Coordinates of C-alpha atoms in Angstrom, one line a residue:
M1 CA 0.1 0.0 0.1
R2 CA 2.7 2.3 1.0
G3 CA 4.4 1.6 -2.3
V4 CA 1.5 2.6 -4.4
V5 CA 1.1 5.9 -2.5
S6 CA 4.9 6.5 -3.2
V7 CA 4.3 6.0 -6.9
L8 CA 1.5 8.2 -7.0
I9 CA 3.4 10.7 -5.2
A10 CA 6.6 10.6 -7.5
G11 CA 4.1 10.8 -10.5
G12 CA 2.6 14.1 -9.3
V13 CA 5.8 15.8 -8.6
G14 CA 7.1 14.8 -12.2
C15 CA 4.0 16.0 -13.8
A16 CA 4.5 19.4 -11.9
V17 CA 8.1 19.7 -12.8
W18 CA 7.3 19.2 -16.6
A19 CA 4.5 21.6 -16.5
G20 CA 6.9 24.3 -15.1
L21 CA 9.6 23.7 -17.6
A22 CA 6.9 24.1 -20.5
N23 CA 5.5 27.7 -19.2
H24 CA 9.2 28.8 -18.7
A25 CA 9.8 28.0 -22.5
R26 CA 6.7 29.9 -23.4
F27 CA 7.6 33.1 -21.3
A28 CA 11.2 33.2 -23.0
Q29 CA 9.6 33.3 -26.3
A30 CA 7.5 36.4 -25.4
E31 CA 10.5 38.5 -24.5
P32 CA 11.2 41.5 -26.8
G33 CA 13.1 40.5 -29.8
A34 CA 12.1 36.9 -29.6
V35 CA 8.9 37.0 -31.6
K36 CA 7.2 40.0 -32.9
P37 CA 3.6 40.4 -31.5
I38 CA 0.7 40.6 -33.8
P39 CA -0.6 44.3 -33.8
A40 CA -4.1 45.0 -32.6
Y41 CA -6.7 46.3 -35.2
A42 CA -6.7 50.1 -35.4
P43 CA -8.9 52.3 -38.0
A44 CA -7.1 54.5 -40.3
V45 CA -7.2 58.2 -39.4
V46 CA -7.6 60.7 -42.1
E47 CA -6.2 64.3 -41.1
A48 CA -8.6 67.1 -41.8
P49 CA -7.2 70.1 -43.6
I50 CA -6.7 73.0 -41.1
E51 CA -9.4 75.7 -41.3
S52 CA -8.4 79.3 -41.2
D53 CA -10.5 82.0 -39.4
H54 CA -11.8 83.3 -42.6
D55 CA -13.1 80.0 -43.5
R56 CA -15.0 79.6 -40.2
R57 CA -16.4 83.2 -40.4
A58 CA -17.7 82.3 -43.9
R59 CA -19.3 79.1 -42.8
L60 CA -20.9 80.7 -39.9
N61 CA -22.2 83.5 -41.9
A62 CA -23.5 80.9 -44.4
R63 CA -25.2 79.2 -41.6
L64 CA -26.8 82.4 -40.3
Q65 CA -28.1 83.2 -43.8
T66 CA -29.7 79.9 -44.0
M67 CA -31.2 80.5 -40.6
I68 CA -32.6 83.8 -41.5
K69 CA -34.0 82.5 -44.9
D70 CA -35.8 79.6 -42.9
G71 CA -37.2 82.1 -40.4
K72 CA -35.2 80.6 -37.3
G73 CA -33.2 83.6 -36.5
V74 CA -32.5 87.3 -36.9
R75 CA -29.8 89.2 -38.5
L76 CA -26.8 90.1 -36.0
T77 CA -25.1 93.4 -36.4
D78 CA -22.1 94.7 -34.7
A79 CA -22.6 96.7 -31.4
P80 CA -22.3 100.5 -31.7
P81 CA -19.5 102.3 -30.4
A82 CA -19.5 103.0 -26.6
A83 CA -19.9 106.8 -27.1
Q84 CA -22.8 106.2 -29.3
R85 CA -24.5 103.8 -26.8
R86 CA -24.0 106.5 -24.0
R87 CA -25.7 109.1 -26.2
A88 CA -28.4 106.8 -27.2
E89 CA -29.1 105.8 -23.4
T90 CA -29.1 109.6 -22.5
R91 CA -31.7 110.4 -25.1
R92 CA -33.9 107.4 -24.2
P93 CA -37.0 108.7 -22.5
A94 CA -37.8 107.4 -19.0
P95 CA -40.7 105.0 -18.9
S96 CA -43.8 106.9 -17.9
V97 CA -47.1 106.0 -16.9
R98 CA -49.7 106.4 -19.7
V99 CA -52.3 109.1 -18.6
A100 CA -55.5 109.6 -20.3
A101 CA -55.4 112.7 -22.3
T102 CA -57.6 115.6 -20.9
P103 CA -59.6 117.6 -23.2
A104 CA -58.6 121.1 -24.2
R105 CA -60.4 123.8 -22.0
A106 CA -62.9 125.5 -23.8
E107 CA -62.2 129.3 -23.5
P108 CA -65.0 131.9 -23.1
S109 CA -65.6 134.1 -26.1
S110 CA -63.4 137.4 -26.0
S111 CA -65.0 140.6 -25.0
F112 CA -62.3 142.7 -26.7
A113 CA -61.6 142.6 -30.3
P114 CA -58.0 141.6 -31.1
P115 CA -55.8 144.1 -32.9
P116 CA -56.2 144.2 -36.7
V117 CA -53.5 143.3 -39.0
N118 CA -51.5 146.1 -40.0
A119 CA -50.4 145.8 -43.6
G120 CA -47.7 148.3 -43.6
A121 CA -46.1 146.8 -40.3
A122 CA -42.4 146.0 -40.8
P123 CA -41.9 142.0 -40.7
S124 CA -40.0 140.6 -37.9
V125 CA -36.5 139.5 -38.4
R126 CA -35.3 136.1 -37.3
R127 CA -31.7 135.9 -36.6
A128 CA -29.4 133.4 -34.6
G129 CA -29.1 134.5 -30.9
Y130 CA -30.7 137.7 -29.5
T131 CA -31.1 141.0 -31.6
P132 CA -32.3 144.1 -30.1
P133 CA -35.6 145.2 -31.7
Y134 CA -36.0 148.4 -33.4
L135 CA -37.9 150.7 -31.1
D136 CA -40.2 153.4 -32.6
L137 CA -40.6 155.9 -30.1
K138 CA -41.8 158.9 -32.3
T139 CA -45.1 157.5 -33.5
P140 CA -47.9 157.9 -30.9
P141 CA -49.5 154.5 -29.9
R142 CA -53.2 153.9 -30.0
V143 CA -53.9 153.4 -26.3
P144 CA -57.1 151.3 -25.3
D145 CA -59.4 152.8 -22.9
N146 CA -60.1 149.6 -20.9
D147 CA -57.6 148.5 -18.4
L148 CA -58.7 144.8 -18.9
E149 CA -57.9 145.2 -22.7
C150 CA -54.3 146.5 -22.1
L151 CA -53.8 143.8 -19.5
T152 CA -54.9 141.3 -22.1
Q153 CA -52.5 142.7 -24.7
A154 CA -49.6 142.4 -22.2
I155 CA -50.4 138.9 -21.6
Y156 CA -50.9 137.9 -25.2
Y157 CA -47.7 139.8 -26.7
E158 CA -45.5 139.2 -23.7
A159 CA -46.2 135.7 -22.5
R160 CA -48.7 133.9 -24.9
N161 CA -46.5 131.0 -25.3
E162 CA -45.8 130.5 -21.6
S163 CA -47.7 128.4 -19.1
E164 CA -51.0 129.9 -17.5
A165 CA -48.9 130.4 -14.4
G166 CA -46.3 132.4 -16.5
Q167 CA -49.1 134.5 -18.2
A168 CA -50.6 135.2 -14.8
A169 CA -47.2 136.3 -13.3
V170 CA -46.9 138.8 -16.2
A171 CA -50.3 140.3 -15.3
E172 CA -49.3 140.4 -11.6
V173 CA -46.3 142.7 -12.6
V174 CA -48.4 145.1 -14.4
L175 CA -50.9 145.3 -11.4
N176 CA -48.0 145.6 -9.1
R177 CA -46.9 148.6 -10.8
S178 CA -50.4 150.4 -11.1
R179 CA -50.2 150.0 -7.2
H180 CA -46.6 151.3 -6.8
R181 CA -46.2 155.0 -6.0
A182 CA -43.3 155.1 -8.6
Y183 CA -45.4 154.2 -11.5
P184 CA -48.7 155.5 -13.2
K185 CA -51.9 154.4 -11.6
R186 CA -54.0 153.4 -14.6
V187 CA -53.0 149.7 -16.0
C188 CA -53.1 151.2 -19.6
E189 CA -50.6 154.0 -18.6
V190 CA -48.3 151.3 -17.1
V191 CA -48.5 149.0 -20.0
Y192 CA -47.8 151.9 -22.5
Q193 CA -45.3 153.8 -20.3
R194 CA -42.4 155.1 -22.4
N195 CA -39.7 158.0 -22.4
S196 CA -37.5 159.3 -25.0
R197 CA -35.3 156.2 -24.6
T198 CA -37.4 153.1 -24.5
C199 CA -40.7 151.7 -23.6
Q200 CA -41.5 149.7 -20.5
F201 CA -43.3 146.8 -22.5
T202 CA -41.4 146.2 -25.8
F203 CA -44.5 145.3 -27.8
T204 CA -45.9 148.6 -27.6
C205 CA -43.3 150.2 -29.6
D206 CA -41.4 147.6 -31.6
G207 CA -44.2 146.9 -34.2
S208 CA -45.5 143.6 -32.7
I209 CA -49.1 144.9 -32.5
G210 CA -50.8 144.3 -36.0
R211 CA -47.5 142.6 -37.4
R212 CA -49.6 139.3 -37.9
A213 CA -53.1 137.9 -37.2
V214 CA -54.0 137.2 -33.4
N215 CA -54.5 133.6 -32.4
P216 CA -58.0 133.7 -31.3
V217 CA -57.8 130.8 -28.8
A218 CA -54.6 132.3 -27.3
W219 CA -56.2 135.8 -27.2
A220 CA -59.4 134.4 -25.4
R221 CA -57.0 132.5 -23.0
A222 CA -55.2 135.7 -22.1
E223 CA -58.4 137.8 -21.5
R224 CA -59.5 135.0 -19.0
I225 CA -56.3 135.1 -17.2
A226 CA -56.3 138.8 -17.2
R227 CA -59.8 138.9 -15.6
E228 CA -58.9 136.2 -13.2
V229 CA -55.7 138.3 -11.9
Y230 CA -57.5 141.7 -12.0
E231 CA -60.4 140.5 -10.1
G232 CA -58.2 138.7 -7.4
R233 CA -59.6 135.3 -8.5
S234 CA -56.2 133.7 -8.9
A235 CA -53.6 132.7 -6.3
S236 CA -50.6 135.3 -6.1
Q237 CA -47.3 134.0 -7.3
L238 CA -45.1 137.1 -6.8
P239 CA -44.6 139.6 -3.9
K240 CA -46.1 143.0 -4.1
N241 CA -42.9 144.6 -4.7
S242 CA -42.1 142.5 -7.8
V243 CA -42.4 145.2 -10.7
N244 CA -39.6 144.0 -13.1
Y245 CA -39.0 140.8 -15.2
H246 CA -37.2 139.9 -18.4
A247 CA -36.7 136.9 -20.7
N248 CA -34.0 134.4 -19.6
Y249 CA -32.1 135.1 -23.2
V250 CA -31.2 138.6 -22.4
R251 CA -29.0 140.1 -19.6
P252 CA -30.0 143.7 -18.5
S253 CA -27.7 145.6 -16.4
W254 CA -30.5 146.3 -14.0
G255 CA -30.8 142.8 -13.1
Q256 CA -27.9 142.9 -10.8
R257 CA -29.5 145.9 -8.9
L258 CA -32.6 144.0 -7.8
A259 CA -33.4 140.9 -5.7
R260 CA -34.2 137.9 -7.8
V261 CA -37.5 136.2 -6.6
R262 CA -38.1 133.4 -9.0
Q263 CA -38.3 132.1 -12.6
I264 CA -41.5 130.9 -14.2
G265 CA -40.9 129.4 -17.7
A266 CA -38.7 131.9 -19.7
H267 CA -39.1 134.9 -17.5
I268 CA -37.2 135.9 -14.5
F269 CA -39.1 138.0 -12.0
Y270 CA -37.4 140.5 -9.6
G271 CA -38.4 142.1 -6.5
A272 CA -37.0 145.0 -4.4
P273 CA -33.9 147.2 -5.1
L274 CA -30.7 146.1 -3.4
N275 CA -28.9 148.6 -1.2
G276 CA -31.6 151.2 -1.2
G277 CA -31.6 151.5 -5.0
T278 CA -34.6 152.4 -7.3
N279 CA -36.6 150.5 -9.8
P280 CA -35.8 150.7 -13.5
G281 CA -38.5 152.4 -15.4
A282 CA -39.9 154.3 -12.3
Y283 CA -42.4 156.9 -13.2
E284 CA -40.4 160.3 -13.2
R285 CA -42.9 162.9 -11.8
E286 CA -42.3 166.7 -12.4
R287 CA -40.7 168.3 -9.4
E288 CA -42.1 171.7 -8.1
P289 CA -39.7 174.6 -8.9
A290 CA -37.6 175.7 -5.9
R291 CA -38.3 179.1 -4.5
G292 CA -35.4 181.3 -4.9
G293 CA -34.3 184.9 -3.7
L294 CA -34.4 186.5 -0.2
L295 CA -37.5 186.7 1.8
F296 CA -38.2 190.2 3.0
V297 CA -40.5 190.7 6.1
R298 CA -41.6 194.3 6.9
N299 CA -41.5 195.2 10.6
E300 CA -42.7 198.5 12.4
A301 CA -39.6 198.5 14.9
L302 CA -37.4 198.4 12.0
D303 CA -38.9 201.1 10.3
R304 CA -38.5 203.5 13.3
A305 CA -34.9 202.6 13.7
Y306 CA -34.4 203.3 9.9
T307 CA -36.0 206.8 10.4
L308 CA -34.0 207.6 13.6
M309 CA -30.7 206.7 11.8
T310 CA -31.4 208.8 8.7
A311 CA -32.3 211.8 10.9
Q312 CA -29.0 211.5 13.0
A313 CA -26.9 211.4 9.8
A314 CA -28.6 214.4 8.2
S315 CA -28.0 216.5 11.5
S316 CA -24.4 215.6 11.8
E317 CA -23.6 216.7 8.2
P318 CA -21.4 220.3 8.1
S319 CA -23.5 223.1 6.8
A320 CA -22.2 224.9 3.7
P321 CA -20.2 228.3 4.0
A322 CA -22.4 231.4 3.3
G323 CA -21.6 232.8 -0.1
S324 CA -20.6 229.6 -1.7

């Protein structure tokens, strides 16, 4: 029994030795240089041509054109310069809430007929900047008899393009002048006040009246505002001492001598004079002539003293010699 086991063990050992020798020979054949291995399968790679930037842009543009043609996109444009974008953003109006438009106010019919067109009036000259108007101070104006008509003229010719507040402020200045001791008392005299150098309201001497047809709606509005201010039915916007104003495109020298009150539209309004000065355009009243010469007063005591002095002077004179 032991012999059989020994034989089996010896046979197993021999088989193991033989298998190890066989595997060693196979590994020796796999060493580099012994036998070339079979390369694995790899697909053939075809190198694509190098595409330039010009070609890529052309291809992209063709693709965009196709999308636009098919209605799948919009045309792309280059962005504007930064300066142009800033200007566009500045001009872009701010979003506003849509408000229902209010109907225009129906003005009552005017009581005063507007001035007729004067065919011989000189046409107005439009130039760049401000051009002082030509003032005709020799031709006497036609002054209306009604103060409301004069106030309506002042509003229409001085501020018809201003807001209602601006037109009412001009009417306030006229009324403030009529109540000021340095100006005429009547409204028409205030509106048509002039001297040898200028007129207080330019439209009365520069040919504005009758130069062109009057806008009936603006004339009716000016009369309504004149009535409201004249009758005290509108809220006051200026102090009582505000008797001067001018447009914002002129710089009169007297503007520095008055206290600036406020600006409404294109007109700048002023108040009292500074440093105790005087208002420009103040009404110059005729002064009473000063009494000249000496004042003599007759007195009885002086008369007696004069008589006594003359008598003493006569008695003291020497008498003339006889026979002379």
